[in-house]
mmCIF file of C-alpha atoms in Angstrom:
data_model
loop_
_atom_site.group_PDB
_atom_site.id
_atom_site.type_symbol
_atom_site.label_atom_id
_atom_site.label_comp_id
_atom_site.label_asym_id
_atom_site.label_seq_id
_atom_site.Cartn_x
_atom_site.Cartn_y
_atom_site.Cartn_z
ATOM 1 C CA UNK A 203 168.455 105.960 -97.441
ATOM 2 C CA UNK A 204 170.402 102.347 -96.644
ATOM 3 C CA UNK A 205 170.533 99.910 -99.421
ATOM 4 C CA UNK A 206 173.140 97.086 -98.225
ATOM 5 C CA UNK A 207 171.480 93.576 -97.719
ATOM 6 C CA UNK A 208 173.951 93.083 -94.596
ATOM 7 C CA UNK A 209 174.388 95.402 -91.709
ATOM 8 C CA UNK A 210 178.338 96.169 -91.851
ATOM 9 C CA UNK A 211 180.102 99.301 -90.647
ATOM 10 C CA UNK A 212 179.247 101.136 -93.621
ATOM 11 C CA UNK A 213 175.548 100.750 -92.358
ATOM 12 C CA UNK A 214 176.380 103.098 -89.498
ATOM 13 C CA UNK A 215 177.460 105.936 -91.831
ATOM 14 C CA UNK A 216 175.226 108.809 -92.178
ATOM 15 C CA UNK A 217 174.856 111.189 -94.827
ATOM 16 C CA UNK A 218 176.765 114.391 -94.291
ATOM 17 C CA UNK A 219 173.809 116.662 -94.567
ATOM 18 C CA UNK A 220 171.703 114.388 -91.899
ATOM 19 C CA UNK A 221 174.742 114.170 -89.539
ATOM 20 C CA UNK A 222 175.126 117.633 -89.425
ATOM 21 C CA UNK A 223 171.335 118.266 -88.636
ATOM 22 C CA UNK A 224 171.649 115.777 -85.989
ATOM 23 C CA UNK A 225 174.841 117.237 -84.280
ATOM 24 C CA UNK A 226 172.562 120.478 -84.126
ATOM 25 C CA UNK A 227 169.934 118.656 -82.341
ATOM 26 C CA UNK A 228 172.652 116.974 -79.910
ATOM 27 C CA UNK A 229 174.057 120.647 -79.020
ATOM 28 C CA UNK A 230 170.192 121.549 -77.978
ATOM 29 C CA UNK A 231 170.466 124.456 -80.741
ATOM 30 C CA UNK A 232 167.728 122.403 -82.916
ATOM 31 C CA UNK A 233 164.480 120.970 -81.300
ATOM 32 C CA UNK A 234 163.929 118.472 -83.547
ATOM 33 C CA UNK A 235 164.038 117.245 -87.069
ATOM 34 C CA UNK A 236 162.307 115.278 -89.475
ATOM 35 C CA UNK A 237 163.477 112.980 -92.566
ATOM 36 C CA UNK A 238 161.397 111.511 -95.398
ATOM 37 C CA UNK A 239 161.398 107.797 -94.547
ATOM 38 C CA UNK A 240 161.493 104.736 -96.673
ATOM 39 C CA UNK A 241 158.804 102.740 -96.994
ATOM 40 C CA UNK A 242 160.992 99.393 -96.546
ATOM 41 C CA UNK A 243 160.885 98.887 -93.130
ATOM 42 C CA UNK A 244 164.342 96.939 -92.954
ATOM 43 C CA UNK A 245 165.711 100.297 -94.441
ATOM 44 C CA UNK A 246 163.835 102.363 -91.851
ATOM 45 C CA UNK A 247 165.035 100.036 -89.019
ATOM 46 C CA UNK A 248 168.930 100.514 -90.132
ATOM 47 C CA UNK A 249 168.446 104.270 -90.411
ATOM 48 C CA UNK A 250 167.114 104.055 -86.730
ATOM 49 C CA UNK A 251 169.961 102.066 -85.731
ATOM 50 C CA UNK A 252 172.862 104.445 -87.400
ATOM 51 C CA UNK A 253 170.985 107.421 -85.494
ATOM 52 C CA UNK A 254 171.257 105.381 -82.060
ATOM 53 C CA UNK A 255 174.712 104.135 -82.888
ATOM 54 C CA UNK A 256 176.321 107.682 -83.767
ATOM 55 C CA UNK A 257 173.893 109.880 -81.478
ATOM 56 C CA UNK A 258 173.149 107.942 -78.173
ATOM 57 C CA UNK A 259 171.687 110.507 -76.784
ATOM 58 C CA UNK A 260 169.088 111.339 -79.375
ATOM 59 C CA UNK A 261 165.813 109.199 -79.998
ATOM 60 C CA UNK A 262 163.720 108.599 -83.051
ATOM 61 C CA UNK A 263 160.736 107.368 -84.379
ATOM 62 C CA UNK A 264 158.685 106.615 -87.471
ATOM 63 C CA UNK A 265 155.369 108.899 -87.802
ATOM 64 C CA UNK A 266 152.322 108.815 -90.478
ATOM 65 C CA UNK A 267 151.515 112.456 -91.276
ATOM 66 C CA UNK A 268 148.787 112.800 -94.319
ATOM 67 C CA UNK A 269 149.785 109.694 -95.914
ATOM 68 C CA UNK A 270 153.366 110.597 -95.852
ATOM 69 C CA UNK A 271 156.007 108.869 -93.558
ATOM 70 C CA UNK A 272 158.887 110.642 -91.835
ATOM 71 C CA UNK A 273 161.627 109.601 -89.412
ATOM 72 C CA UNK A 274 161.281 112.204 -86.297
ATOM 73 C CA UNK A 275 164.524 112.872 -84.396
ATOM 74 C CA UNK A 276 164.730 114.711 -80.868
ATOM 75 C CA UNK A 277 167.014 114.584 -77.822
ATOM 76 C CA UNK A 278 166.311 111.802 -75.317
ATOM 77 C CA UNK A 279 165.076 113.162 -71.563
ATOM 78 C CA UNK A 280 167.248 112.423 -68.609
ATOM 79 C CA UNK A 281 164.080 112.919 -66.523
ATOM 80 C CA UNK A 282 162.176 110.158 -65.773
ATOM 81 C CA UNK A 283 158.694 109.862 -67.357
ATOM 82 C CA UNK A 284 159.663 113.103 -69.555
ATOM 83 C CA UNK A 285 159.596 112.939 -73.348
ATOM 84 C CA UNK A 286 162.865 114.725 -75.017
ATOM 85 C CA UNK A 287 160.826 116.967 -76.870
ATOM 86 C CA UNK A 288 159.046 118.451 -73.490
ATOM 87 C CA UNK A 289 162.677 118.738 -71.983
ATOM 88 C CA UNK A 290 164.262 120.223 -75.131
ATOM 89 C CA UNK A 291 161.189 122.656 -75.956
ATOM 90 C CA UNK A 292 162.042 124.409 -72.468
ATOM 91 C CA UNK A 293 165.182 125.993 -74.128
ATOM 92 C CA UNK A 294 163.153 127.722 -76.579
ATOM 93 C CA UNK A 295 160.097 128.969 -74.366
ATOM 94 C CA UNK A 296 159.236 132.419 -75.614
ATOM 95 C CA UNK A 297 159.988 135.240 -73.198
ATOM 96 C CA UNK A 298 157.715 135.704 -70.190
ATOM 97 C CA UNK A 299 157.102 139.470 -71.062
ATOM 98 C CA UNK A 300 156.039 138.396 -74.458
ATOM 99 C CA UNK A 301 154.325 134.993 -74.324
ATOM 100 C CA UNK A 302 152.347 134.985 -77.293
ATOM 101 C CA UNK A 303 153.791 134.025 -80.668
ATOM 102 C CA UNK A 304 152.578 135.521 -83.367
ATOM 103 C CA UNK A 305 153.178 133.677 -87.104
ATOM 104 C CA UNK A 306 151.965 133.925 -90.782
ATOM 105 C CA UNK A 307 149.735 130.665 -91.294
ATOM 106 C CA UNK A 308 149.692 129.425 -95.252
ATOM 107 C CA UNK A 309 147.221 126.862 -95.974
ATOM 108 C CA UNK A 310 145.609 125.217 -99.452
ATOM 109 C CA UNK A 311 142.865 123.047 -99.527
ATOM 110 C CA UNK A 312 142.049 123.422 -95.816
ATOM 111 C CA UNK A 313 140.061 125.805 -93.547
ATOM 112 C CA UNK A 314 141.790 127.582 -91.067
ATOM 113 C CA UNK A 315 140.230 125.075 -88.432
ATOM 114 C CA UNK A 316 141.445 121.872 -90.226
ATOM 115 C CA UNK A 317 144.672 123.375 -90.697
ATOM 116 C CA UNK A 318 145.066 124.401 -86.679
ATOM 117 C CA UNK A 319 143.898 121.168 -85.992
ATOM 118 C CA UNK A 320 146.538 119.451 -88.169
ATOM 119 C CA UNK A 321 149.018 121.840 -86.211
ATOM 120 C CA UNK A 322 147.762 121.237 -82.586
ATOM 121 C CA UNK A 323 147.780 117.724 -83.046
ATOM 122 C CA UNK A 324 151.543 117.862 -84.093
ATOM 123 C CA UNK A 325 152.007 120.061 -81.188
ATOM 124 C CA UNK A 326 150.072 118.070 -79.005
ATOM 125 C CA UNK A 327 148.203 120.942 -77.858
ATOM 126 C CA UNK A 328 144.384 121.622 -78.112
ATOM 127 C CA UNK A 329 143.746 123.616 -81.256
ATOM 128 C CA UNK A 330 141.750 125.972 -79.242
ATOM 129 C CA UNK A 331 145.057 127.236 -78.064
ATOM 130 C CA UNK A 332 145.244 129.251 -81.516
ATOM 131 C CA UNK A 333 143.633 132.543 -81.781
ATOM 132 C CA UNK A 334 143.342 134.165 -85.039
ATOM 133 C CA UNK A 335 141.139 137.455 -86.484
ATOM 134 C CA UNK A 336 138.762 135.045 -88.925
ATOM 135 C CA UNK A 337 138.246 132.071 -90.701
ATOM 136 C CA UNK A 338 139.647 131.460 -94.403
ATOM 137 C CA UNK A 339 137.979 129.092 -96.421
ATOM 138 C CA UNK A 340 139.145 125.771 -97.769
ATOM 139 C CA UNK A 341 138.981 126.232 -101.446
ATOM 140 C CA UNK A 342 141.591 128.797 -101.680
ATOM 141 C CA UNK A 343 145.413 129.307 -101.276
ATOM 142 C CA UNK A 344 145.361 131.879 -98.072
ATOM 143 C CA UNK A 345 147.646 133.576 -95.599
ATOM 144 C CA UNK A 346 146.489 135.001 -92.330
ATOM 145 C CA UNK A 347 147.839 136.036 -89.059
ATOM 146 C CA UNK A 348 147.600 133.458 -85.803
ATOM 147 C CA UNK A 349 148.525 133.782 -82.238
ATOM 148 C CA UNK A 350 149.719 130.808 -79.710
ATOM 149 C CA UNK A 351 150.430 131.105 -76.343
ATOM 150 C CA UNK A 352 153.996 129.621 -75.022
ATOM 151 C CA UNK A 353 154.653 128.129 -78.188
ATOM 152 C CA UNK A 354 158.002 128.890 -79.648
ATOM 153 C CA UNK A 355 158.586 129.606 -82.878
ATOM 154 C CA UNK A 356 161.289 126.936 -83.051
ATOM 155 C CA UNK A 357 158.813 124.499 -82.422
ATOM 156 C CA UNK A 358 156.193 125.821 -84.754
ATOM 157 C CA UNK A 359 158.902 125.971 -87.683
ATOM 158 C CA UNK A 360 160.347 122.568 -86.817
ATOM 159 C CA UNK A 361 156.700 121.433 -88.416
ATOM 160 C CA UNK A 362 157.004 122.775 -91.697
ATOM 161 C CA UNK A 363 158.707 119.927 -93.469
ATOM 162 C CA UNK A 364 155.993 117.388 -92.170
ATOM 163 C CA UNK A 365 153.251 119.832 -92.953
ATOM 164 C CA UNK A 366 151.199 119.057 -96.421
ATOM 165 C CA UNK A 367 149.529 122.139 -97.969
ATOM 166 C CA UNK A 368 150.349 124.360 -94.718
ATOM 167 C CA UNK A 369 153.227 126.519 -93.718
ATOM 168 C CA UNK A 370 154.119 128.975 -91.220
ATOM 169 C CA UNK A 371 156.455 131.271 -90.585
ATOM 170 C CA UNK A 372 157.106 135.381 -90.237
ATOM 171 C CA UNK A 373 157.398 134.542 -86.345
ATOM 172 C CA UNK A 374 157.226 137.369 -83.839
ATOM 173 C CA UNK A 375 156.649 137.467 -79.884
ATOM 174 C CA UNK A 376 154.114 139.800 -78.561
ATOM 175 C CA UNK A 377 152.465 140.264 -75.187
ATOM 176 C CA UNK A 378 148.849 140.067 -76.606
ATOM 177 C CA UNK A 379 146.975 137.401 -78.614
ATOM 178 C CA UNK A 380 144.896 137.782 -81.794
ATOM 179 C CA UNK A 381 141.357 138.009 -81.335
ATOM 180 C CA UNK A 382 138.212 137.438 -83.573
ATOM 181 C CA UNK A 383 137.537 140.706 -85.399
ATOM 182 C CA UNK A 384 141.272 142.077 -85.140
ATOM 183 C CA UNK A 385 141.453 142.860 -88.583
ATOM 184 C CA UNK A 386 140.931 145.902 -91.385
ATOM 185 C CA UNK A 387 139.879 143.552 -94.297
ATOM 186 C CA UNK A 388 140.729 140.769 -96.484
ATOM 187 C CA UNK A 389 142.618 141.041 -100.008
ATOM 188 C CA UNK A 390 141.678 138.867 -102.382
ATOM 189 C CA UNK A 391 142.894 137.256 -106.049
ATOM 190 C CA UNK A 392 140.063 135.643 -107.750
ATOM 191 C CA UNK A 393 140.724 133.222 -110.538
ATOM 192 C CA UNK A 394 137.242 132.547 -112.699
ATOM 193 C CA UNK A 395 137.909 130.004 -114.876
ATOM 194 C CA UNK A 396 135.887 128.441 -118.150
ATOM 195 C CA UNK A 397 133.972 131.741 -119.032
ATOM 196 C CA UNK A 398 132.014 131.728 -121.929
ATOM 197 C CA UNK A 399 130.946 135.083 -122.894
ATOM 198 C CA UNK A 400 131.825 137.509 -125.506
ATOM 199 C CA UNK A 401 134.980 140.216 -124.595
ATOM 200 C CA UNK A 402 132.317 142.916 -124.402
ATOM 201 C CA UNK A 403 130.152 141.348 -122.068
ATOM 202 C CA UNK A 404 133.371 140.156 -119.700
ATOM 203 C CA UNK A 405 134.780 143.992 -119.610
ATOM 204 C CA UNK A 406 131.574 145.393 -118.902
ATOM 205 C CA UNK A 407 131.085 142.989 -115.996
ATOM 206 C CA UNK A 408 134.718 143.804 -114.771
ATOM 207 C CA UNK A 409 134.083 147.550 -114.924
ATOM 208 C CA UNK A 410 130.791 146.903 -112.828
ATOM 209 C CA UNK A 411 132.695 145.108 -110.072
ATOM 210 C CA UNK A 412 135.490 147.752 -110.408
ATOM 211 C CA UNK A 413 132.734 150.390 -109.324
ATOM 212 C CA UNK A 414 130.582 148.709 -107.291
ATOM 213 C CA UNK A 415 132.135 145.466 -106.209
ATOM 214 C CA UNK A 416 129.899 142.231 -105.363
ATOM 215 C CA UNK A 417 128.485 139.806 -102.745
ATOM 216 C CA UNK A 418 130.583 137.283 -101.748
ATOM 217 C CA UNK A 419 128.241 134.360 -101.950
ATOM 218 C CA UNK A 420 130.833 131.670 -100.997
ATOM 219 C CA UNK A 421 132.210 130.027 -98.430
ATOM 220 C CA UNK A 422 131.833 128.240 -95.172
ATOM 221 C CA UNK A 423 132.015 131.601 -92.917
ATOM 222 C CA UNK A 424 128.833 132.968 -94.282
ATOM 223 C CA UNK A 425 127.109 130.046 -95.846
ATOM 224 C CA UNK A 426 128.390 126.590 -94.671
ATOM 225 C CA UNK A 427 128.625 123.342 -96.756
ATOM 226 C CA UNK A 428 125.290 123.075 -98.033
ATOM 227 C CA UNK A 429 121.793 124.816 -98.182
ATOM 228 C CA UNK A 430 120.709 122.275 -95.654
ATOM 229 C CA UNK A 431 122.965 123.751 -93.044
ATOM 230 C CA UNK A 432 124.017 127.329 -93.652
ATOM 231 C CA UNK A 433 126.391 128.917 -91.243
ATOM 232 C CA UNK A 434 124.038 132.399 -91.112
ATOM 233 C CA UNK A 435 121.159 130.252 -90.566
ATOM 234 C CA UNK A 436 122.769 128.332 -87.399
ATOM 235 C CA UNK A 437 124.343 131.546 -86.035
ATOM 236 C CA UNK A 438 120.710 132.970 -85.708
ATOM 237 C CA UNK A 439 118.922 130.178 -84.022
ATOM 238 C CA UNK A 440 117.852 130.771 -80.338
ATOM 239 C CA UNK A 441 116.715 127.328 -80.424
ATOM 240 C CA UNK A 442 120.107 125.118 -79.299
ATOM 241 C CA UNK A 443 118.839 121.761 -80.183
ATOM 242 C CA UNK A 444 117.966 122.916 -83.593
ATOM 243 C CA UNK A 445 120.890 124.971 -84.188
ATOM 244 C CA UNK A 446 123.110 121.449 -82.817
ATOM 245 C CA UNK A 447 120.962 119.258 -85.575
ATOM 246 C CA UNK A 448 122.155 121.888 -88.197
ATOM 247 C CA UNK A 449 125.701 121.731 -87.318
ATOM 248 C CA UNK A 450 125.849 117.986 -87.009
ATOM 249 C CA UNK A 451 123.641 117.348 -90.340
ATOM 250 C CA UNK A 452 125.736 115.340 -93.126
ATOM 251 C CA UNK A 453 126.634 117.389 -95.868
ATOM 252 C CA UNK A 454 128.052 116.319 -99.613
ATOM 253 C CA UNK A 455 131.497 118.233 -98.683
ATOM 254 C CA UNK A 456 132.115 116.489 -95.347
ATOM 255 C CA UNK A 457 135.096 114.301 -95.180
ATOM 256 C CA UNK A 458 133.910 110.779 -95.689
ATOM 257 C CA UNK A 459 135.048 109.670 -91.928
ATOM 258 C CA UNK A 460 132.981 112.860 -90.579
ATOM 259 C CA UNK A 461 130.297 112.335 -92.631
ATOM 260 C CA UNK A 462 129.718 108.420 -91.714
ATOM 261 C CA UNK A 463 130.008 109.331 -88.062
ATOM 262 C CA UNK A 464 127.367 112.340 -88.677
ATOM 263 C CA UNK A 465 124.953 109.942 -90.269
ATOM 264 C CA UNK A 466 125.410 107.174 -87.398
ATOM 265 C CA UNK A 467 124.545 110.192 -84.765
ATOM 266 C CA UNK A 468 121.507 111.009 -86.810
ATOM 267 C CA UNK A 469 120.415 107.543 -86.611
ATOM 268 C CA UNK A 470 121.602 106.521 -83.081
ATOM 269 C CA UNK A 471 121.557 109.928 -81.059
ATOM 270 C CA UNK A 472 124.640 108.375 -79.099
ATOM 271 C CA UNK A 473 126.750 111.627 -78.493
ATOM 272 C CA UNK A 474 129.355 110.003 -76.670
ATOM 273 C CA UNK A 475 130.158 106.787 -78.745
ATOM 274 C CA UNK A 476 129.822 108.935 -81.851
ATOM 275 C CA UNK A 477 132.081 111.698 -80.058
ATOM 276 C CA UNK A 478 134.459 108.821 -79.525
ATOM 277 C CA UNK A 479 134.537 107.727 -83.025
ATOM 278 C CA UNK A 480 134.628 111.252 -85.014
ATOM 279 C CA UNK A 481 137.992 112.241 -86.012
ATOM 280 C CA UNK A 482 140.024 114.921 -84.343
ATOM 281 C CA UNK A 483 137.520 117.935 -85.452
ATOM 282 C CA UNK A 484 135.339 120.624 -83.792
ATOM 283 C CA UNK A 485 132.098 118.311 -84.376
ATOM 284 C CA UNK A 486 134.108 115.773 -82.165
ATOM 285 C CA UNK A 487 134.272 118.600 -79.672
ATOM 286 C CA UNK A 488 130.735 119.211 -79.973
ATOM 287 C CA UNK A 489 129.470 115.524 -79.852
ATOM 288 C CA UNK A 490 131.328 115.186 -76.679
ATOM 289 C CA UNK A 491 129.668 118.372 -75.260
ATOM 290 C CA UNK A 492 126.503 116.990 -75.845
ATOM 291 C CA UNK A 493 127.433 113.827 -74.039
ATOM 292 C CA UNK A 494 128.044 116.053 -70.925
ATOM 293 C CA UNK A 495 125.471 118.935 -71.009
ATOM 294 C CA UNK A 496 122.773 117.550 -73.656
ATOM 295 C CA UNK A 497 121.802 119.399 -76.426
ATOM 296 C CA UNK A 498 122.283 122.835 -74.950
ATOM 297 C CA UNK A 499 123.814 126.046 -75.180
ATOM 298 C CA UNK A 500 126.749 124.645 -72.676
ATOM 299 C CA UNK A 501 127.436 122.051 -75.312
ATOM 300 C CA UNK A 502 128.191 124.553 -78.028
ATOM 301 C CA UNK A 503 130.215 126.487 -75.771
ATOM 302 C CA UNK A 504 132.554 123.408 -75.557
ATOM 303 C CA UNK A 505 133.620 124.149 -78.921
ATOM 304 C CA UNK A 506 133.941 127.888 -78.569
ATOM 305 C CA UNK A 507 135.408 128.260 -82.056
ATOM 306 C CA UNK A 508 132.047 126.810 -83.482
ATOM 307 C CA UNK A 509 129.994 129.436 -81.340
ATOM 308 C CA UNK A 510 131.991 132.304 -82.500
ATOM 309 C CA UNK A 511 131.825 131.228 -86.229
ATOM 310 C CA UNK A 512 128.336 130.843 -86.640
ATOM 311 C CA UNK A 513 127.348 133.881 -84.442
ATOM 312 C CA UNK A 514 129.741 136.196 -86.546
ATOM 313 C CA UNK A 515 128.657 134.718 -89.842
ATOM 314 C CA UNK A 516 124.966 136.097 -88.850
ATOM 315 C CA UNK A 517 125.836 139.429 -87.332
ATOM 316 C CA UNK A 518 128.779 140.520 -89.552
#
């Protein structure tokens, strides 16, 4: 961004493309902006100083998102105790008669719940605020419609530069939210790699698929991460303690930080301590629910997305 060793008036000059964006924020025609940040702390400090010098009404901060560093700029608030984004966002609140913002969620390398946890964290809202018709698997490039109440399209769109493997778009305000099951079906493009067989066998297999289809033996929604904790098996449980134990069973495909806490819980059964140490995810909500309610249905209901996922994987 800035490369001079000593601060001179030139250090206060912002690149034209950045300056134009900051003008939009100052005029409150844009909620916030993010810019890739240098790994050099002194360069970041000069960038923040240049913003303060040229735009005293704006505030900037450095954030780390998925191992990427950004400088986020918003308009400062004149209201005591209120953050700039809280005040400015009111300009873009959805219309009262259509409070639900529907949007298309594009993602890759993440399941639906994980992607919405990331978006929720960046918006500073609970991921349970989002509604969607069904869960899309992690190991795929997927798109689906999602709805959220009282969050504007501008706030959602402003996240795109900071999202890794996730994008949001195609916004529309409507008077209702999406509910689980609100879809006619799914459309797939399946890539099968490293096939070793004669062409005649491959063509015959494809012809059979086209005629009869095939059973989907894949994905978290039906089968979970491992044979030891299959989603549909959890969904048919009426023994809530056993269901909870299956949900919190460590699996090879858990993120390392999640698996570590699951293993600790298996050893100590200290739901409160493990819940506090668990990264932000549905398992964290469940652990904190167990700390309050024990291994009961009430604990599962604190993570309502979990409850819906497991029940639907068995019945549908």
